[in-house]
Short mmCIF file of C-alpha atoms in Angstrom, two decimals:
data_model
loop_
_atom_site.label_atom_id
_atom_site.label_comp_id
_atom_site.label_asym_id
_atom_site.label_seq_id
_atom_site.Cartn_x
_atom_site.Cartn_y
_atom_site.Cartn_z
CA MET X 1 113.52 107.43 86.68
CA ASP X 2 110.28 106.56 85.26
CA PHE X 3 107.22 106.95 87.79
CA ALA X 4 104.83 105.43 85.34
CA LEU X 5 103.02 102.34 87.81
CA ASN X 6 103.85 98.90 86.55
CA GLU X 7 101.19 95.81 86.35
CA ASP X 8 101.65 94.60 89.43
CA GLN X 9 101.39 98.45 91.22
CA THR X 10 98.24 98.64 89.57
CA SER X 11 96.92 95.97 90.47
CA LEU X 12 97.89 96.55 94.17
CA ARG X 13 96.72 100.14 94.18
CA ASP X 14 92.91 98.99 92.35
CA LEU X 15 92.72 96.14 94.98
CA ALA X 16 93.59 98.53 97.89
CA ALA X 17 90.86 101.45 96.25
CA GLN X 18 88.31 99.00 96.00
CA ILE X 19 88.67 97.24 99.52
CA LEU X 20 89.24 100.43 101.58
CA SER X 21 86.27 102.18 99.17
CA ASP X 22 83.90 99.21 100.25
CA GLY X 23 84.90 99.54 103.72
CA SER X 24 85.33 103.10 104.47
CA ASN X 25 83.14 105.82 103.94
CA ASP X 26 81.35 108.80 105.09
CA GLU X 27 78.68 107.00 106.58
CA SER X 28 80.82 104.11 107.87
CA LEU X 29 83.40 106.77 109.29
CA LYS X 30 80.56 108.57 111.20
CA ALA X 31 79.32 105.18 112.53
CA PHE X 32 83.14 104.11 113.71
CA ALA X 33 83.65 107.53 115.48
CA LYS X 34 80.91 106.61 117.97
CA GLY X 35 81.96 103.45 118.82
CA ASP X 36 85.08 102.40 121.14
CA GLN X 37 87.12 100.34 118.32
CA PRO X 38 90.55 102.31 118.44
CA TYR X 39 90.89 100.79 114.76
CA ASP X 40 88.72 99.09 112.38
CA SER X 41 89.89 95.46 113.19
CA ALA X 42 86.99 93.32 110.73
CA LEU X 43 88.39 95.70 107.55
CA TRP X 44 92.30 94.91 109.12
CA LYS X 45 91.54 91.45 108.71
CA VAL X 46 89.99 91.79 105.21
CA LEU X 47 93.17 93.54 104.23
CA GLY X 48 95.26 90.36 105.57
CA GLU X 49 93.13 87.93 103.52
CA ALA X 50 93.89 89.91 100.20
CA GLY X 51 97.52 90.04 101.05
CA LEU X 52 97.70 93.70 101.11
CA LEU X 53 99.33 93.71 104.92
CA GLY X 54 101.94 91.76 103.67
CA ILE X 55 102.91 94.06 100.79
CA ALA X 56 106.35 95.06 101.82
CA ILE X 57 107.03 92.02 104.43
CA PRO X 58 109.38 89.51 102.90
CA GLU X 59 107.93 86.14 100.85
CA ALA X 60 109.95 84.00 103.86
CA GLN X 61 107.42 85.74 106.70
CA GLY X 62 104.69 85.15 104.06
CA GLY X 63 104.62 88.91 102.60
CA LEU X 64 104.59 89.65 99.30
CA GLY X 65 107.86 91.16 99.16
CA PHE X 66 107.91 94.49 97.37
CA GLY X 67 108.86 97.67 98.82
CA MET X 68 108.01 101.31 99.55
CA THR X 69 106.79 102.39 96.47
CA GLU X 70 104.03 99.63 96.83
CA LEU X 71 103.46 100.78 100.36
CA GLY X 72 103.13 104.23 99.36
CA LEU X 73 100.42 102.87 96.86
CA LEU X 74 98.50 101.73 100.25
CA LEU X 75 98.77 104.59 102.17
CA GLU X 76 97.69 106.97 99.31
CA GLU X 77 94.28 105.14 99.19
CA GLN X 78 93.85 104.81 103.12
CA GLY X 79 94.52 108.35 103.06
CA ARG X 80 91.70 109.27 100.21
CA THR X 81 89.37 106.98 102.02
CA LEU X 82 90.42 107.75 106.08
CA ALA X 83 90.31 104.12 106.78
CA PRO X 84 90.67 103.90 110.64
CA LEU X 85 93.90 101.37 110.20
CA PRO X 86 97.29 101.07 111.58
CA LEU X 87 98.81 100.84 108.24
CA HIS X 88 101.66 103.44 108.64
CA ALA X 89 102.52 102.49 112.17
CA THR X 90 102.56 98.80 111.47
CA LEU X 91 103.66 98.09 107.78
CA VAL X 92 105.80 101.34 107.70
CA THR X 93 107.62 102.70 110.62
CA ALA X 94 108.42 99.14 112.23
CA ALA X 95 107.84 95.88 109.83
CA PRO X 96 110.57 97.16 107.31
CA ALA X 97 113.36 97.48 110.13
CA ILE X 98 112.26 94.37 111.71
CA ALA X 99 112.34 92.50 108.33
CA ALA X 100 115.88 94.21 107.88
CA PHE X 101 117.90 94.26 111.14
CA GLY X 102 115.97 91.84 112.99
CA ASN X 103 116.61 88.13 114.46
CA ASP X 104 115.15 85.17 113.33
CA GLN X 105 113.06 85.24 116.35
CA GLN X 106 111.98 88.93 115.80
CA LYS X 107 110.77 88.26 112.30
CA ALA X 108 108.47 85.80 113.53
CA ILE X 109 105.95 88.39 114.23
CA LEU X 110 106.08 89.97 110.48
CA SER X 111 103.80 86.79 109.47
CA ARG X 112 101.19 87.58 112.29
CA VAL X 113 101.46 91.25 110.59
CA ALA X 114 100.62 89.56 107.07
CA THR X 115 97.55 87.80 108.16
CA GLY X 116 96.39 91.00 110.18
CA ASP X 117 97.03 88.94 113.69
CA ALA X 118 99.48 91.78 114.77
CA VAL X 119 99.90 95.41 115.56
CA LEU X 120 103.36 96.94 115.50
CA THR X 121 104.52 100.50 116.18
CA ALA X 122 107.38 102.91 116.62
CA ALA X 123 107.90 105.01 120.00
CA LEU X 124 109.50 107.86 117.93
CA GLU X 125 108.20 111.44 119.46
CA GLU X 126 109.40 112.64 122.40
CA VAL X 127 108.70 116.24 123.86
CA GLY X 128 111.10 118.81 122.86
CA ASN X 129 113.14 116.63 120.60
CA HIS X 130 113.13 117.14 116.79
CA ASP X 131 115.01 114.61 115.71
CA PRO X 132 113.62 111.51 116.45
CA ALA X 133 116.49 109.35 115.15
CA ARG X 134 118.76 111.15 118.14
CA PRO X 135 116.48 109.78 120.99
CA MET X 136 116.49 111.69 124.50
CA MET X 137 115.28 108.61 125.98
CA ARG X 138 118.38 106.66 127.97
CA ALA X 139 119.42 102.68 127.97
CA ALA X 140 122.35 101.74 130.22
CA ARG X 141 123.62 97.84 130.46
CA SER X 142 122.48 96.08 133.17
CA GLY X 143 123.85 92.28 133.03
CA ASN X 144 123.48 90.77 129.59
CA GLY X 145 120.44 93.26 129.06
CA TRP X 146 119.53 96.80 129.25
CA VAL X 147 117.25 99.26 131.71
CA LEU X 148 115.56 101.81 129.77
CA ASP X 149 114.53 105.15 131.20
CA GLY X 150 112.34 108.21 129.81
CA THR X 151 108.95 109.06 128.25
CA LYS X 152 107.92 108.76 124.33
CA SER X 153 104.88 111.04 123.54
CA ALA X 154 101.98 110.51 120.55
CA VAL X 155 102.98 106.93 119.80
CA PRO X 156 100.47 105.60 117.43
CA TYR X 157 98.58 102.53 118.47
CA GLY X 158 100.76 102.50 121.41
CA ALA X 159 98.34 100.66 123.65
CA GLN X 160 97.15 98.34 120.80
CA ALA X 161 100.55 96.98 119.67
CA THR X 162 101.79 93.48 119.96
CA ARG X 163 105.39 94.98 119.86
CA ILE X 164 106.95 98.61 119.99
CA LEU X 165 110.26 99.56 118.64
CA VAL X 166 111.72 101.99 121.08
CA PRO X 167 114.93 103.84 119.96
CA ALA X 168 117.36 104.93 123.22
CA THR X 169 120.20 106.72 123.45
CA SER X 170 123.33 104.54 125.62
CA GLU X 171 127.22 105.27 126.02
CA GLU X 172 127.71 103.23 123.14
CA GLY X 173 125.29 105.34 120.73
CA VAL X 174 121.83 105.11 119.85
CA ILE X 175 120.44 101.76 120.47
CA VAL X 176 116.76 100.44 118.98
CA PHE X 177 114.60 98.07 120.67
CA LEU X 178 112.15 95.71 120.02
CA ILE X 179 109.99 95.03 123.46
CA ASP X 180 106.96 93.82 124.22
CA PRO X 181 104.61 96.32 125.81
CA ALA X 182 103.71 94.28 128.94
CA THR X 183 107.19 94.31 129.88
CA THR X 184 107.65 95.57 133.57
CA GLY X 185 108.47 99.14 133.89
CA VAL X 186 106.59 99.99 130.66
CA GLU X 187 103.25 102.19 131.50
CA ILE X 188 101.27 103.27 128.90
CA THR X 189 99.03 106.14 128.73
CA ALA X 190 96.05 107.34 125.94
CA GLN X 191 96.70 110.67 124.71
CA GLN X 192 94.45 112.59 122.79
CA THR X 193 95.66 114.55 119.80
CA THR X 194 94.41 116.36 116.31
CA SER X 195 92.97 113.33 114.48
CA PRO X 196 91.03 110.24 115.76
CA GLU X 197 93.79 108.11 115.29
CA PRO X 198 94.91 106.43 118.65
CA GLN X 199 98.06 107.69 120.66
CA ALA X 200 99.83 106.89 123.54
CA GLN X 201 102.43 108.11 125.90
CA ILE X 202 104.71 105.60 127.28
CA ARG X 203 106.71 106.03 130.12
CA PHE X 204 109.63 103.54 130.64
CA GLN X 205 110.90 103.66 134.39
CA ALA X 206 113.93 101.16 135.08
CA ALA X 207 112.34 98.87 132.03
CA GLN X 208 114.45 95.87 132.04
CA VAL X 209 114.61 94.44 128.58
CA SER X 210 117.22 91.49 127.17
CA GLY X 211 120.24 91.39 124.62
CA ASP X 212 117.97 89.86 122.63
CA ASP X 213 115.71 92.68 122.55
CA VAL X 214 117.93 95.07 120.53
CA LEU X 215 116.95 95.20 116.79
CA GLY X 216 120.05 94.38 114.64
CA LEU X 217 123.79 95.18 116.21
CA VAL X 218 124.64 97.47 118.58
CA GLU X 219 126.50 99.73 116.57
CA GLN X 220 124.21 99.59 114.09
CA GLY X 221 121.31 101.44 116.32
CA ALA X 222 121.82 104.93 114.58
CA ALA X 223 121.64 103.52 111.09
CA ILE X 224 118.61 101.48 112.23
CA ALA X 225 117.15 104.59 113.77
CA ARG X 226 117.34 106.61 110.87
CA SER X 227 116.05 104.04 108.52
CA ILE X 228 112.82 104.17 110.63
CA VAL X 229 112.45 107.89 110.69
CA ASP X 230 113.02 108.22 106.77
CA HIS X 231 110.50 105.39 106.21
CA GLY X 232 108.23 106.89 108.65
CA ARG X 233 108.01 110.40 106.70
CA ALA X 234 108.20 109.02 103.38
CA GLY X 235 104.80 106.76 104.25
CA LEU X 236 103.53 109.88 106.00
CA ALA X 237 104.10 112.20 102.57
CA ALA X 238 102.51 109.37 100.61
CA LEU X 239 99.69 109.31 102.97
CA GLN X 240 99.14 113.19 102.93
CA VAL X 241 99.02 113.00 98.86
CA GLY X 242 96.19 110.89 99.56
CA ILE X 243 94.47 112.87 102.59
CA CYS X 244 94.93 116.25 100.55
CA GLY X 245 94.08 114.84 96.91
CA GLU X 246 90.70 113.81 98.03
CA ALA X 247 89.84 116.97 99.85
CA LEU X 248 90.51 119.09 96.92
CA ARG X 249 88.30 116.89 94.59
CA ARG X 250 85.59 117.48 96.82
CA THR X 251 85.88 120.85 97.37
CA ALA X 252 85.89 121.30 93.34
CA ALA X 253 83.10 119.64 93.64
CA TYR X 254 81.68 121.66 96.12
CA SER X 255 82.25 124.62 94.74
CA SER X 256 81.19 123.85 91.25
CA GLU X 257 77.72 123.06 93.19
CA ARG X 258 77.09 125.52 95.74
CA ILE X 259 75.33 128.56 94.13
CA GLN X 260 76.39 131.88 95.63
CA PHE X 261 75.87 135.58 94.21
CA ASP X 262 73.34 133.54 91.49
CA ARG X 263 76.10 131.45 90.44
CA PRO X 264 78.83 128.65 91.27
CA LEU X 265 81.13 129.23 93.75
CA GLY X 266 83.75 128.03 91.43
CA SER X 267 82.97 130.40 88.74
CA MET X 268 84.69 132.80 90.98
CA GLN X 269 88.36 133.69 89.88
CA ALA X 270 89.66 133.44 93.25
CA VAL X 271 88.03 130.32 94.48
CA GLN X 272 89.64 129.10 90.76
CA HIS X 273 93.25 130.57 91.95
CA ARG X 274 93.05 129.10 95.34
CA ALA X 275 92.03 125.38 94.41
CA ALA X 276 94.53 125.73 91.33
CA ASP X 277 97.23 126.12 94.03
CA GLY X 278 96.01 123.40 95.97
CA PHE X 279 96.60 121.34 92.84
CA ILE X 280 99.81 122.15 92.03
CA ASP X 281 100.96 121.48 96.05
CA VAL X 282 99.25 118.00 95.64
CA GLU X 283 101.34 117.39 92.33
CA ALA X 284 104.04 118.50 94.48
CA MET X 285 103.40 116.20 97.38
CA ARG X 286 102.90 113.21 94.86
CA SER X 287 106.24 113.79 93.22
CA THR X 288 108.63 114.27 96.00
CA ALA X 289 106.63 111.23 98.04
CA LEU X 290 107.17 109.00 94.87
CA ARG X 291 110.82 110.15 94.92
CA ALA X 292 111.51 109.60 98.39
CA ALA X 293 109.83 105.94 98.08
CA TRP X 294 112.07 105.20 95.06
CA LEU X 295 115.36 106.52 96.97
CA LEU X 296 114.56 104.14 99.86
CA ASP X 297 113.72 101.30 97.58
CA GLU X 298 116.89 101.60 95.84
CA GLY X 299 118.73 101.95 99.04
CA VAL X 300 120.27 105.34 98.01
CA GLU X 301 121.00 107.57 101.18
CA SER X 302 119.52 110.53 100.75
CA PRO X 303 118.10 111.96 103.97
CA ALA X 304 117.66 115.78 102.57
CA GLU X 305 115.00 114.69 99.91
CA ILE X 306 112.94 112.58 101.96
CA GLU X 307 112.75 115.30 104.44
CA THR X 308 111.89 117.23 101.31
CA ALA X 309 108.98 115.09 101.02
CA LYS X 310 108.18 115.55 104.43
CA TYR X 311 108.71 119.45 104.02
CA TRP X 312 105.87 118.81 100.91
CA ALA X 313 103.26 116.80 103.15
CA ALA X 314 103.63 119.59 105.87
CA ILE X 315 103.31 122.84 104.02
CA GLY X 316 101.07 121.71 101.12
CA GLY X 317 98.96 119.78 103.58
CA HIS X 318 98.85 122.93 105.42
CA ARG X 319 97.66 124.73 102.33
CA VAL X 320 95.54 122.60 101.15
CA SER X 321 93.58 121.40 104.27
CA HIS X 322 92.90 125.06 105.36
CA SER X 323 91.91 126.11 101.46
CA ALA X 324 89.34 123.19 101.66
CA GLN X 325 87.87 124.08 104.91
CA HIS X 326 87.46 127.96 103.86
CA LEU X 327 85.87 127.09 100.31
CA HIS X 328 83.38 124.86 102.11
CA GLY X 329 82.59 127.96 104.12
CA GLY X 330 80.37 127.39 106.77
CA MET X 331 80.12 123.45 105.61
CA GLY X 332 83.93 122.97 106.49
CA ALA X 333 83.05 123.68 110.32
CA ASP X 334 80.07 121.42 110.59
CA MET X 335 81.10 118.58 112.28
CA ASP X 336 78.03 116.33 110.35
CA TYR X 337 79.73 116.99 107.04
CA PRO X 338 82.70 115.22 106.36
CA ILE X 339 85.22 117.44 104.84
CA HIS X 340 86.25 118.26 108.53
CA ARG X 341 87.79 114.99 108.79
CA PHE X 342 90.33 115.42 105.82
CA PHE X 343 91.53 118.62 107.37
CA LEU X 344 92.32 116.99 111.19
CA ALA X 345 94.10 114.18 109.06
CA ALA X 346 95.99 116.43 107.25
CA LYS X 347 97.06 118.36 110.20
CA GLN X 348 98.16 115.09 111.91
CA VAL X 349 100.42 114.37 109.09
CA GLU X 350 101.74 117.63 109.02
CA LEU X 351 103.22 117.85 112.65
CA ALA X 352 104.19 114.15 112.71
CA LEU X 353 107.71 113.55 112.58
CA GLY X 354 108.69 117.14 112.47
CA GLY X 355 106.43 119.96 110.97
CA ALA X 356 108.05 121.86 107.46
CA GLN X 357 110.08 124.28 109.82
CA PRO X 358 112.25 121.46 111.11
CA MET X 359 112.43 120.20 107.73
CA LEU X 360 114.00 122.87 106.44
CA ALA X 361 116.43 122.99 109.54
CA GLU X 362 117.40 119.74 108.85
CA ILE X 363 117.85 120.43 104.90
CA GLY X 364 119.89 123.55 105.51
CA ARG X 365 122.03 121.60 107.70
CA ALA X 366 122.44 118.78 105.46
CA ILE X 367 123.52 121.76 102.49
CA ALA X 368 125.82 123.83 105.43
CA ALA X 369 127.69 120.66 105.77
CA GLY X 370 127.72 119.29 102.30
CA THR X 371 126.12 116.04 103.06
CA THR X 372 123.84 116.10 99.66
CA GLU X 373 125.95 114.73 97.56
CA PRO X 374 124.72 111.42 97.24
CA LEU X 375 121.63 113.11 95.67
CA ALA X 376 123.60 113.75 92.43
CA GLY X 377 124.07 110.13 91.61
CA ALA X 378 120.63 109.35 92.34
CA ARG X 379 119.35 111.96 89.23
#
């Protein structure tokens, strides 16, 4: 297993870094925060024109046909620049599942995603449910269609999405639906969460959907839901690498320049140790995120390793974001100073789709049940 980037991956990463660095910086983010746009639509279109929104979309739908590893490189650059874009929601939690399991009609939306003309998301989080792949939301047959009842919370870009993936539990098991948010019985309400990213609560009250809205086969629903969650967690891990790596870089630069007690703050051993611990955390995040992406690309079922990557994104992200705040001193609490944006973004990623403790619990259950055996064959 070699994590060295090949020529195509290096080119994609460099192009993403250039476009996102040009389009998202401290000043542009400050100006964006004062506006009312949910995301930077101009930058979204630029990424579409450059082909980057089609990284993991099949060539048949106008994409480049790459995989999760390449998506991870794009997400890392987004984390580094904090570009306000629905990349994770659209390209990670939604598009791969539609590409893998959707029918021709459902896949048609992917060509619009590749050009930047559509936004997708997945409604996964539910209050009181720590396993998004086993939803509490209910689906019941009604003629040739289905009736959906329940509430999804903290849905990224839920109010902006063209289509939404919705897992629900029926008498036949878990089923995933691809729905139009304008469907009767669907109520979308904006929510405010840790980060500035737009989130929404979506209530389904006897929402009628057709049988054609089922993604894949009914009996595939549990596997599809697990795939969506696994991709989502792996994507968050990659995003956190960029967020925390840049936060740590800025912290190292600040502590090297900040004079305290007649010497640079960074010359003090306690500060050096905390920064060094942060570096170790970032590298642990990076290696586990890369492995999670690689396993998904290889088609190896290894939820415990993906949960490990999300665990490091949570616990490592917590430590690095707090260290960055603390080592900036009073400047870390200044809302006019940019480091707070990395703190908020890292906290959002830390808790989305399961924090550190839920990940450890899931890994522990897998070990106890002896279901981590596929990992040995992947090494």
